[in-house]
Each structure stands twice: as structure tokens, then as C-alpha cells.
Coordinates of N, CA and C in Angstrom, one line a residue:
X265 N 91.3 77.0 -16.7 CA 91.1 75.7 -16.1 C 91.1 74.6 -17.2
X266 N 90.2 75.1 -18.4 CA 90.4 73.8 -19.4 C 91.6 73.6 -20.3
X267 N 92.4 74.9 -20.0 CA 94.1 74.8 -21.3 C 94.1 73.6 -19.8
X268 N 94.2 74.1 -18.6 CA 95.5 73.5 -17.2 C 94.8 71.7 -17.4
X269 N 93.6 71.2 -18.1 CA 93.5 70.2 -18.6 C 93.3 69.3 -19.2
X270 N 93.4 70.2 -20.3 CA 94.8 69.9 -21.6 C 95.2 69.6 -21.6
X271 N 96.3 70.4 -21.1 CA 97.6 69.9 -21.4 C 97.6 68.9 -20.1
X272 N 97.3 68.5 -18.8 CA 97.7 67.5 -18.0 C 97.3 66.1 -19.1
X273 N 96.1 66.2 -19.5 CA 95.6 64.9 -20.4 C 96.4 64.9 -21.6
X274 N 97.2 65.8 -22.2 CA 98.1 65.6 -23.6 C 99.4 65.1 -22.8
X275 N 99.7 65.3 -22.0 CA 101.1 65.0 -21.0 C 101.0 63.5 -20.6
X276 N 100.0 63.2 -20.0 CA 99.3 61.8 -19.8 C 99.1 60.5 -20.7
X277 N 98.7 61.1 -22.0 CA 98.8 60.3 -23.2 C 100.1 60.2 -23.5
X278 N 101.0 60.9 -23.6 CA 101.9 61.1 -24.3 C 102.7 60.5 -22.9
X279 N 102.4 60.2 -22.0 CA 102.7 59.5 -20.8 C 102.8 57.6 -21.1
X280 N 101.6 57.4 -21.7 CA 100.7 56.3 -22.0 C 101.5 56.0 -23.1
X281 N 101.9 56.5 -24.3 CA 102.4 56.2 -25.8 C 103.9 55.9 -25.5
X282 N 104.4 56.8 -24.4 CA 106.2 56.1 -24.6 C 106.3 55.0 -23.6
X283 N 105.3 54.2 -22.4 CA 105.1 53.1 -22.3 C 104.9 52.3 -23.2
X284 N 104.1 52.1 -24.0 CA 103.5 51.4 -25.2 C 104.8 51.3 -25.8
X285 N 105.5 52.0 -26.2 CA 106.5 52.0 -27.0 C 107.8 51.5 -26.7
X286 N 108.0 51.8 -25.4 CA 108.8 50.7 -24.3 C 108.7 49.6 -24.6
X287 N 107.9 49.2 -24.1 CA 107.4 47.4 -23.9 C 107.4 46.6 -25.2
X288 N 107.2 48.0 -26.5 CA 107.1 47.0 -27.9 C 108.8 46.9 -28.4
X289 N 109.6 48.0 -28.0 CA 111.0 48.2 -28.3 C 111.4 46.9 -27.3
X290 N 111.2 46.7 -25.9 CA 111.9 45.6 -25.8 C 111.7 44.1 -26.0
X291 N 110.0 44.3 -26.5 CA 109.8 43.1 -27.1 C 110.6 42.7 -28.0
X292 N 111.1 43.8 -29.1 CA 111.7 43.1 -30.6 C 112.8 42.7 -29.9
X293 N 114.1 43.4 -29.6 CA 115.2 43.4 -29.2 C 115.0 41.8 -28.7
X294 N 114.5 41.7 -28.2 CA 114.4 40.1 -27.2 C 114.0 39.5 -28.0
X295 N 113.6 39.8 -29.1 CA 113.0 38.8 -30.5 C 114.4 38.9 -31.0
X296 N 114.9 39.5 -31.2 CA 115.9 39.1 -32.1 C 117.5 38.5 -31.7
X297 N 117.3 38.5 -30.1 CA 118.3 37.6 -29.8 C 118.0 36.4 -29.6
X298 N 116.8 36.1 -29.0 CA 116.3 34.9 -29.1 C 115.1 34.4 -28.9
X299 N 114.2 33.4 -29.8 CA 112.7 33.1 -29.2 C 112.3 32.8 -27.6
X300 N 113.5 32.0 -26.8 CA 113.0 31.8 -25.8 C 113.0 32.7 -24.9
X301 N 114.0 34.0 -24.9 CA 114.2 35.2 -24.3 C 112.8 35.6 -24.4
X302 N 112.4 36.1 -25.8 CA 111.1 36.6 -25.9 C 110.1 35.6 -25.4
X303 N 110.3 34.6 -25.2 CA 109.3 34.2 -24.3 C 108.9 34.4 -22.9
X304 N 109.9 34.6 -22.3 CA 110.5 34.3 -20.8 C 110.4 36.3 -20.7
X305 N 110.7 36.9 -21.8 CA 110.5 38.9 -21.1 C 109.4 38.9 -21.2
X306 N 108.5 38.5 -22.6 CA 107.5 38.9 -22.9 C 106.1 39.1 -21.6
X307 N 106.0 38.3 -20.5 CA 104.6 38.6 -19.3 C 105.4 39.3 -18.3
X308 N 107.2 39.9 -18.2 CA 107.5 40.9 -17.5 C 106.8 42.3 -18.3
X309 N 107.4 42.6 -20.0 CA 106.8 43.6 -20.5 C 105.4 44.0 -20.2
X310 N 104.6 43.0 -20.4 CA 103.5 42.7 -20.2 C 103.2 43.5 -18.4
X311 N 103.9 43.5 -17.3 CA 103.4 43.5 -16.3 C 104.0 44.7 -15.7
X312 N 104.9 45.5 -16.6 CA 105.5 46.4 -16.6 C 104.9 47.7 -17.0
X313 N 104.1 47.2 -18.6 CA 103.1 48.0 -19.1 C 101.9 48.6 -18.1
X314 N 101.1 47.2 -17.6 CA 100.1 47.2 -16.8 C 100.3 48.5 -15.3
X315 N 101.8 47.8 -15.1 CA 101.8 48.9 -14.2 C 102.4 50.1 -14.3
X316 N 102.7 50.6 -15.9 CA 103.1 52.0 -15.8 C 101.4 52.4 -16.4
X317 N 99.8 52.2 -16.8 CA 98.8 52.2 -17.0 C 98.4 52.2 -15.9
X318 N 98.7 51.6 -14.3 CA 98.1 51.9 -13.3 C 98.7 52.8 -12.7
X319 N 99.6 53.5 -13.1 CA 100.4 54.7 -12.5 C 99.7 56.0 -13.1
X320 N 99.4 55.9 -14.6 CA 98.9 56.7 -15.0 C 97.5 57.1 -14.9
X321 N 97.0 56.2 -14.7 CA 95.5 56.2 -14.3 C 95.3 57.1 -12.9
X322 N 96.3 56.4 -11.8 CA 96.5 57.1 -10.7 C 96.7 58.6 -11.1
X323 N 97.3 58.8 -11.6 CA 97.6 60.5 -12.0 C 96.7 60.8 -12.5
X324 N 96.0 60.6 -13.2 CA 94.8 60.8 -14.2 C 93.6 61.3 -12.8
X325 N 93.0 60.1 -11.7 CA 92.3 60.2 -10.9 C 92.6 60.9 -10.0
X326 N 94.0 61.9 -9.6 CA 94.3 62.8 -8.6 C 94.3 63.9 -9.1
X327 N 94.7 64.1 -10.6 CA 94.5 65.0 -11.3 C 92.9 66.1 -11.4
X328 N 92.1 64.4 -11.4 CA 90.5 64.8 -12.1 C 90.1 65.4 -10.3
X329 N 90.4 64.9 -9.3 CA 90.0 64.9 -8.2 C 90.7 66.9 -7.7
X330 N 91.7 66.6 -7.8 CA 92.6 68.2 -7.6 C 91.6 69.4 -8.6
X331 N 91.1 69.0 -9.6 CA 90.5 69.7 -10.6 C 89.0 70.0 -10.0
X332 N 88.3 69.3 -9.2 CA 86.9 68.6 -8.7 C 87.2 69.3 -7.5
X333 N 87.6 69.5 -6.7 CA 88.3 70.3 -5.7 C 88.5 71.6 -5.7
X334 N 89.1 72.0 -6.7 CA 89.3 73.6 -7.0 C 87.9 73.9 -7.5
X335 N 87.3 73.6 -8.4 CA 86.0 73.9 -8.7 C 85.0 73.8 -7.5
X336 N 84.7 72.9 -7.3 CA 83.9 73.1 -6.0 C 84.2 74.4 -4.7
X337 N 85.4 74.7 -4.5 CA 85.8 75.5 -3.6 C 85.7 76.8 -4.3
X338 N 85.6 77.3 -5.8 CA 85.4 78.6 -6.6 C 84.4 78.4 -6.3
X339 N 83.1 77.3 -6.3 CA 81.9 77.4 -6.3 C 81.2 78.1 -5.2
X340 N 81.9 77.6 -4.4 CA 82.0 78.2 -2.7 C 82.4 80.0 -2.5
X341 N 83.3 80.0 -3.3 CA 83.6 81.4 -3.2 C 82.9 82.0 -4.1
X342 N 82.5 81.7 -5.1 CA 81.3 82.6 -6.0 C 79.9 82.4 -5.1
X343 N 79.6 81.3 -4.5 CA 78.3 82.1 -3.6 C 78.0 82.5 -2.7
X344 N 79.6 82.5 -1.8 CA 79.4 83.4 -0.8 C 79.9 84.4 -1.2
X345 N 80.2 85.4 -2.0 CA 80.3 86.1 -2.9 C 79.0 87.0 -3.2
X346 N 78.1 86.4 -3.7 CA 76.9 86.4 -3.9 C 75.9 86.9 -2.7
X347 N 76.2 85.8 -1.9 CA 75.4 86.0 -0.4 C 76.1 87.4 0.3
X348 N 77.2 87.9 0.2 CA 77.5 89.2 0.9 C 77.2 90.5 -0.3
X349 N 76.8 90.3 -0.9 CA 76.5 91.0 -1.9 C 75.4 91.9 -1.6
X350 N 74.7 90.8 -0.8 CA 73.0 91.8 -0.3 C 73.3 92.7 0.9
X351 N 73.4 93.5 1.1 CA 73.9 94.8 2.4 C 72.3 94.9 3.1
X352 N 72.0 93.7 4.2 CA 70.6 94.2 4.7 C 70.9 95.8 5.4
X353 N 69.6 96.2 5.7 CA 69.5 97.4 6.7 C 68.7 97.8 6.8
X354 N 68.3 98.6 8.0 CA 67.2 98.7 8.6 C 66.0 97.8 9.2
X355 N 65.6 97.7 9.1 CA 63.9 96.8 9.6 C 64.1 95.6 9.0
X356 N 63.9 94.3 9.3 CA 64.6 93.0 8.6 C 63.2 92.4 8.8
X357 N 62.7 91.3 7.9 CA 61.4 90.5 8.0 C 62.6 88.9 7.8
X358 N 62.0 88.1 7.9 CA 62.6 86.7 7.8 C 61.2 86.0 7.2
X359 N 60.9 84.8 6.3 CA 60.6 84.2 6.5 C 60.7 82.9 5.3
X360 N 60.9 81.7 5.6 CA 61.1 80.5 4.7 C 62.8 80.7 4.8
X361 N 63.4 81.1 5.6 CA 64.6 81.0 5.5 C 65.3 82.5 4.6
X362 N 64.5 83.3 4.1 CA 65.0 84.4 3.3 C 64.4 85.4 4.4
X363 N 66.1 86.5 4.1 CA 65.8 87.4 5.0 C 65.4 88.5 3.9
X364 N 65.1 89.6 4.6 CA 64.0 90.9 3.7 C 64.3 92.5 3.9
X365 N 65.0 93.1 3.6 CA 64.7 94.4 4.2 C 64.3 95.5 2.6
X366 N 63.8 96.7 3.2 CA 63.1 97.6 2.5 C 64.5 97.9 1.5
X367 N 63.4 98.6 0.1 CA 64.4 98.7 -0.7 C 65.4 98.0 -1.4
X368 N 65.1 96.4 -1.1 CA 66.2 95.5 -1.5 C 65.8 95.0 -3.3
X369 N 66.6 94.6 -4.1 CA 66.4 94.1 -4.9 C 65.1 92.7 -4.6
X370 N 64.0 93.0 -5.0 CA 62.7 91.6 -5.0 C 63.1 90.3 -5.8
X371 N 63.8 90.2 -6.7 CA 63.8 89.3 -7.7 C 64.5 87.8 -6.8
X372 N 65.6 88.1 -6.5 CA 66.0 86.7 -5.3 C 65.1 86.6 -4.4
X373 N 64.7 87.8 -3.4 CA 63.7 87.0 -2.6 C 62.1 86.8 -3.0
X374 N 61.6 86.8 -3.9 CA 60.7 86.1 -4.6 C 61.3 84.8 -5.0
X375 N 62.2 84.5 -5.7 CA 62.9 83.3 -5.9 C 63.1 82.6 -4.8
X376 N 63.6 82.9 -3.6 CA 63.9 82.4 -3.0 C 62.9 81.9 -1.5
X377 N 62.0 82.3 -2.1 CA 60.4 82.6 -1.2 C 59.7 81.1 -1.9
X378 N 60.0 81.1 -3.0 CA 59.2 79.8 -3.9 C 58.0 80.5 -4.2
X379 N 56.9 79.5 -4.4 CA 55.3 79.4 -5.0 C 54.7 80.5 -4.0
X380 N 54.4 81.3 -4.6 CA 53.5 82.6 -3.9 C 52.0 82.1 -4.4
X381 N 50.8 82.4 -3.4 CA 49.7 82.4 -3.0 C 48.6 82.7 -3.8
X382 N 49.2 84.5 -4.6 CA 48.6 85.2 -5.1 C 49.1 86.3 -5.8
X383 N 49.1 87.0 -7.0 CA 49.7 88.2 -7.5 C 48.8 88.8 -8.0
X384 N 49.3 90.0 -8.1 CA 48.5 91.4 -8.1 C 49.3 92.3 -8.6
X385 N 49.0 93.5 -9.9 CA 49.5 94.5 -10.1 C 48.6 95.6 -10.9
X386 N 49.7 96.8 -10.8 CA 49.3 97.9 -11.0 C 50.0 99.2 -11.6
X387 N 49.4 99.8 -12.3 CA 50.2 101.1 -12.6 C 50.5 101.3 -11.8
X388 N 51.9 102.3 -11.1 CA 52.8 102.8 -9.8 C 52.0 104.4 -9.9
X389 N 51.9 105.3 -9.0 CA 51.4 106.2 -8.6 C 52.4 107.0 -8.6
X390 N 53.3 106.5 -8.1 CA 54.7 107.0 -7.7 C 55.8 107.2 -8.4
X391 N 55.8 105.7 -9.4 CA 56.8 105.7 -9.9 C 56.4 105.4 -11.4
X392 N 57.6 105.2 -12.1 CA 57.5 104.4 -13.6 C 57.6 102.6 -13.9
X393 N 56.2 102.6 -14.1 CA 55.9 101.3 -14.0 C 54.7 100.7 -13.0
X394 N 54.9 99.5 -12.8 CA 54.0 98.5 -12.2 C 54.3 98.2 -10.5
X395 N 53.6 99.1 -9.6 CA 53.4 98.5 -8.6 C 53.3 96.5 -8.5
X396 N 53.6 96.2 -7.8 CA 53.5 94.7 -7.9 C 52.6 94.0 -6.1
X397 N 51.6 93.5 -5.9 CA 51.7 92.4 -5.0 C 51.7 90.8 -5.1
X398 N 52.9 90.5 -4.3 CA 52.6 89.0 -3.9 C 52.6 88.5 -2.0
X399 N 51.0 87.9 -2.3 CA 50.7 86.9 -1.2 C 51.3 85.9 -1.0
X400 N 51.6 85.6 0.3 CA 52.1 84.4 0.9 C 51.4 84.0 2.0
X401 N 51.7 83.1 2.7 CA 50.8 82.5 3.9 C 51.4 83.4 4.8
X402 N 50.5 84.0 5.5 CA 50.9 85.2 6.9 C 51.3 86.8 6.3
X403 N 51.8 86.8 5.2 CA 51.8 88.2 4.4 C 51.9 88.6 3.5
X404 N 52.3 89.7 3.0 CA 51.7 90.4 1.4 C 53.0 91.0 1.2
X405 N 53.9 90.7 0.1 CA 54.7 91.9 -0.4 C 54.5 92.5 -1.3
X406 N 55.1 94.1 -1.2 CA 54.4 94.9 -2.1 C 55.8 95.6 -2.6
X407 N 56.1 95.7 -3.8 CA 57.0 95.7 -4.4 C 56.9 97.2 -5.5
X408 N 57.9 98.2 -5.5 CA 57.6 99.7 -6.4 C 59.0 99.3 -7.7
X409 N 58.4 100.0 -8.6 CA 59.6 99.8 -9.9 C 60.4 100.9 -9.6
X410 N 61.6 100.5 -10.7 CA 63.0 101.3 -10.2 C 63.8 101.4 -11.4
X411 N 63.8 101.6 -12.7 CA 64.9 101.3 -13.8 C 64.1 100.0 -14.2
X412 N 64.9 98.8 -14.4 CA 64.5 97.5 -14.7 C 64.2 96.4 -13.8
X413 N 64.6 97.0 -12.5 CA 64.2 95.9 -11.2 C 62.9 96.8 -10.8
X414 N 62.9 95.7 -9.5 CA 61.6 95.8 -8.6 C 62.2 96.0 -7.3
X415 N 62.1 96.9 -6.3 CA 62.3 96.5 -4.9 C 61.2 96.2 -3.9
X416 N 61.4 96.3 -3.0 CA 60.4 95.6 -1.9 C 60.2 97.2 -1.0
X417 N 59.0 98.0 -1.1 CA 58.4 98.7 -0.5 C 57.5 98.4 0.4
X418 N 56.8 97.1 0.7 CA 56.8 96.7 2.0 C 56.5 95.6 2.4
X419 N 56.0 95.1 3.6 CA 55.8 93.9 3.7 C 54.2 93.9 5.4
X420 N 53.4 93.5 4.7 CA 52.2 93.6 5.8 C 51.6 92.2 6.4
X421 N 51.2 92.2 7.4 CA 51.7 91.1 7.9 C 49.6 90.9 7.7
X422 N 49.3 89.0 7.1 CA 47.8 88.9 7.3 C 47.5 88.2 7.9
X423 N 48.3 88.2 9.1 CA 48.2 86.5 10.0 C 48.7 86.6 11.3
X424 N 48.3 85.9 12.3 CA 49.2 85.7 13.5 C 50.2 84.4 13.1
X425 N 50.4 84.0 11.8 CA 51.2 82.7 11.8 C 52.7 83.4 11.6
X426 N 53.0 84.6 11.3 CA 54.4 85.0 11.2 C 54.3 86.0 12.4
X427 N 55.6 86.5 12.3 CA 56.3 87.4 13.5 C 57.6 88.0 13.2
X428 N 57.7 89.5 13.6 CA 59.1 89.6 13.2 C 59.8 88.8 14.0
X429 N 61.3 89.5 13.6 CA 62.3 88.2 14.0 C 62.3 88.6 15.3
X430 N 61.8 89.7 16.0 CA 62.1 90.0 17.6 C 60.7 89.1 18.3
X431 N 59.7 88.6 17.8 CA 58.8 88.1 18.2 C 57.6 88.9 18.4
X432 N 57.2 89.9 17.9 CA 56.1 90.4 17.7 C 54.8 89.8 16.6
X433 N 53.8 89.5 17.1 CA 52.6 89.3 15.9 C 51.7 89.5 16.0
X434 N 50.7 90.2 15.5 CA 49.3 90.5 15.7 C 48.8 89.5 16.5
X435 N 48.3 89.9 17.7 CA 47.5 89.7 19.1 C 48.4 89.9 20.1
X436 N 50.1 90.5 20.0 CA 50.8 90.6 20.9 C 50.7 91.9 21.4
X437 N 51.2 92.5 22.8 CA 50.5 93.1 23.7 C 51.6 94.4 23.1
X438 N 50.9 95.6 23.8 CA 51.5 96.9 23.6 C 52.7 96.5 24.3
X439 N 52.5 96.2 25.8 CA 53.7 95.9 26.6 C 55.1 95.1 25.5
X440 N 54.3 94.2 25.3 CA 55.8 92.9 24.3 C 56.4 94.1 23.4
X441 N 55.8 94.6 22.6 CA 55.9 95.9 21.7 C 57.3 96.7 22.1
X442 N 57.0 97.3 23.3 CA 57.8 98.1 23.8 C 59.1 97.4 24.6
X443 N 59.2 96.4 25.0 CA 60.0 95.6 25.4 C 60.9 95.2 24.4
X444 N 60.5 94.9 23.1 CA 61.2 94.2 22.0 C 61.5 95.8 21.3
X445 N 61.3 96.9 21.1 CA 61.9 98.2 20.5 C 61.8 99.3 21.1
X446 N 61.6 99.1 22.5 CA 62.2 100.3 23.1 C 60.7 101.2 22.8
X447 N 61.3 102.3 23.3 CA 60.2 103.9 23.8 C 60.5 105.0 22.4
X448 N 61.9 104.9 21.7 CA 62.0 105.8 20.5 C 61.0 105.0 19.3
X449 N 59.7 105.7 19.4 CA 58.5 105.5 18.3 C 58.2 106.8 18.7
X450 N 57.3 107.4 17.1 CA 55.8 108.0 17.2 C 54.5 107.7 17.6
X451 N 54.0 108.3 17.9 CA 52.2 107.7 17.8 C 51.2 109.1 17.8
X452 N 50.4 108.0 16.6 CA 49.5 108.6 16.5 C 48.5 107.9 16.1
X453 N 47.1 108.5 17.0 CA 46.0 107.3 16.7 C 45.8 106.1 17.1
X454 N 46.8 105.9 17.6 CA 47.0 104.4 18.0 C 48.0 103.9 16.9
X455 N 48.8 104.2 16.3 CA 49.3 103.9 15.3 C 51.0 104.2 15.9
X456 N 51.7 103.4 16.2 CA 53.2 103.3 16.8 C 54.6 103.1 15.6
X457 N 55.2 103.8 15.5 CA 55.8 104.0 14.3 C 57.7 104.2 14.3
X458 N 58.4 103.0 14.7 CA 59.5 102.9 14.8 C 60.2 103.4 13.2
X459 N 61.8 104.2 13.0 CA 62.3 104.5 11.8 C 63.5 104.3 12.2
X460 N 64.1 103.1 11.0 CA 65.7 102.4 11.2 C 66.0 103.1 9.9
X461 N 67.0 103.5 9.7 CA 67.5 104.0 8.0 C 66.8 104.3 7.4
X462 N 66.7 103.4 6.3 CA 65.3 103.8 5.4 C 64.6 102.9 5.4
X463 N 64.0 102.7 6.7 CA 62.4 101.9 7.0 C 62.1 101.9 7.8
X464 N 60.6 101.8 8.0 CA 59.7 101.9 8.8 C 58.8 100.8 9.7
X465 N 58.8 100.7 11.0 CA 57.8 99.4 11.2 C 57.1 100.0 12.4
X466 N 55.6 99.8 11.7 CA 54.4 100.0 11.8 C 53.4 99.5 12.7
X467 N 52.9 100.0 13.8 CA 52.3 99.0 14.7 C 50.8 99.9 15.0
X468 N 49.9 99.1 14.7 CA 48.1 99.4 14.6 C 47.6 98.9 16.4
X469 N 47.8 99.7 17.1 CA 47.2 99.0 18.6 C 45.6 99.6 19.0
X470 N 45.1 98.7 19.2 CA 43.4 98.8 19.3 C 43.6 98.2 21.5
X471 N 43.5 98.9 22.0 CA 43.0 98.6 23.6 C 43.9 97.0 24.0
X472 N 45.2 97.8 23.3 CA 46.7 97.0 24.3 C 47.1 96.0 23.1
X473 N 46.2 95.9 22.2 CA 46.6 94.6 21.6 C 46.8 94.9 20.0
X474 N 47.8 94.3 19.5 CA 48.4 95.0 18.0 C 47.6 94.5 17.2
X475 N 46.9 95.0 16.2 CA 45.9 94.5 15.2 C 46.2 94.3 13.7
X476 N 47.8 95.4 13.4 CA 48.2 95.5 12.4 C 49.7 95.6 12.6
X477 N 50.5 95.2 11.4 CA 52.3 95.3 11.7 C 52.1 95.4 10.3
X478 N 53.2 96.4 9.8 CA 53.6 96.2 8.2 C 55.4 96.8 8.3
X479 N 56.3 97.1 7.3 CA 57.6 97.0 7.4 C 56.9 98.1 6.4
X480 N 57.8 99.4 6.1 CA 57.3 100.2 4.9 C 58.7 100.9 4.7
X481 N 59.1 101.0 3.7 CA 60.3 101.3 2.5 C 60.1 102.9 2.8
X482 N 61.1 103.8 3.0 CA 61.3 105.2 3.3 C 62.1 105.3 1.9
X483 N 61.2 105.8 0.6 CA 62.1 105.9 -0.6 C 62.4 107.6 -0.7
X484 N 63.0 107.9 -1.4 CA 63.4 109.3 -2.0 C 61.9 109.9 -2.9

């Protein structure tokens, strides 16, 4: 993209210089046949110049604009690019506008979550490295190491102020429960246990009413 404007701006000058050089070539010539000639060409040269400098300018401003255009539209395709890049699946959390599923790379959606509440970490039990939590308003992500990233192992909900995206939230009824995912769960204890791919969502029912929801990562 910067040779392609280059050379349009070396083309352009050199656009600009054999004008210039026009207008002074027919200046002399008309000098030398006569002073009044060169009096009388001289504010055509003059208006000739002006307007091969507003032609080029014009090309100059469709150029910069054609240039301003393609860029912005790569911009477009590098981040939707980006944005299909993430393959959700299984059990999905939403909130602030970022969507969430188990096992996903943490680093964007922490970024993209903003100012977190509260953080917390820990040796991993499991793994190599540092368990991680971060608090937010309505829930806790809990994040396991992997190589040099972090993924998202789960997400627990500490509020009635969020909800999955089907509308479930702590104080909602066994009934809503079962309406929004169906009868294929476990239970035990009171404890209701839906499995999409690789994750898990979690339901704590105390006498009809959910008391606990968390999303939990089904790792290897």
C-alpha cells in the first residue's frame, strides 16, 4: 500500500513540474516575440497553471480518499476476522456485551469485561500454574492455566442481578428451570446438572427455588 503511494504522489509531482514548466516555456516564447503578447498570455498562463493545480489536487484528494477506503474496509475485514475467530460452544454466559463459554481463551474477555471488582489467585491443583479469580458485579470468573494462556473454567453466579441468556437467575423457580432446558439433566441432592460439549451448567434448588447457578469447564 505505501510503494501504491509512492509512486501515485511521485506521478502527481511530476504531474505538477511539467505544468510548471508549461506555463514558463510559454511564457518566454511570448517574451520573445513580443512584450505586449507576454502581457496579454501572461494571466491566461497564469489561469491555466491554477487550473492544471486544481486538477491535480483533485486527483491527489480521490486518490487519498480511494486509499482511506481500502484501509478502512481491511480494517473491517481484519476484525471480523478476529470476531469469527472465537468458535463459542457449549453453555454460553453473556454479560457487558461479551459473550463467554468454558474453555475459551480469558485474555479478551477480561479485556473486554473492563474494570473487574476484585482478583484472586492461586497455585492450580490441577494444573501448571496459577488458578486465577476475577469478581464482577453478579459474578466470579474462575480461570485454570494452559501453556501461556489462561482459560475460563467457570463462571458462578453472586447475584440475582445477572441471568443466563435463557433467563434463569437465582430466585427463579424449578418450574422456569425446566422450561428453559428441558428434562435431559442429572440430579443429585438437589443439585440439577445440564452437560453441552464440554460444559456444564449447574443448578443448587433448595424447596423449588434456585439458590446457586455456576457454568463449569469439562477439561481433559
Amino acid at each position: 500500500m505505501r510503494r501504491r503511494m509512492y509512486l501515485a504522489a511521485a506521478m502527481l509531482t511530476l504531474a505538477l513540474g511539467l505544468a510548471g514548466c508549461g506555463g514558463k516555456s510559454q511564457e518566454a516564447a511570448n517574451g520573445a516575440e513580443a512584450g505586449a503578447t507576454e502581457a496579454s498570455q501572461a494571466p491566461e498562463a497564469e489561469e491555466g497553471g491554477k487550473e492544471g493545480q486544481e486538477e491535480t489536487q483533485a486527483a491527489m484528494t480521490e486518490a487519498q480518499k480511494s486509499e482511506t477506503e481500502k484501509a478502512g474496509t481491511e480494517g473491517q475485514e481484519t476484525s471480523g476476522e478476529a470476531a469469527a475467530a472465537v468458535n463459542h460452544s457449549g453453555f454460553l454466559f453473556e454479560s457487558g456485551g461479551v459473550t463467554m463459554g468454558m474453555n475459551e481463551d480469558v485474555a479478551p474477555i477480561v479485556s473486554g469485561l473492563g474494570d473487574y471488582n476484585n482478583y484472586a489467585e492461586s497455585p492450580s491443583c490441577a494444573f501448571n500454574g496459577l488458578d486465577k479469580i476475577y469478581s464482577y458485579n453478579g459474578f466470579d470468573l474462575y480461570t485454570y492455566p494452559k501453556g501461556k494462556k489462561d482459560y475460563v473454567n467457570s463462571v458462578y453466579f453472586t447475584d440475582d442481578t445477572v441471568s443466563t441468556p435463557e433467563g434463569i437467575r437465582l430466585g427463579s423457580t424449578t418450574e422456569e428451570m425446566l422450561a428453559a432446558y428441558g428434562e435431559d439433566y442429572t440430579e443429585e441432592y438437589g443439585v440439577y446438572t445440564y452437560t453441552k460439549e464440554k460444559s456444564a451448567l449447574s443448578f443448587i434448588v433448595t424447596d423449588g427455588i434456585i439458590e446457586s447457578i455456576e457454568y463449569v469447564a469439562i477439561t481433559e
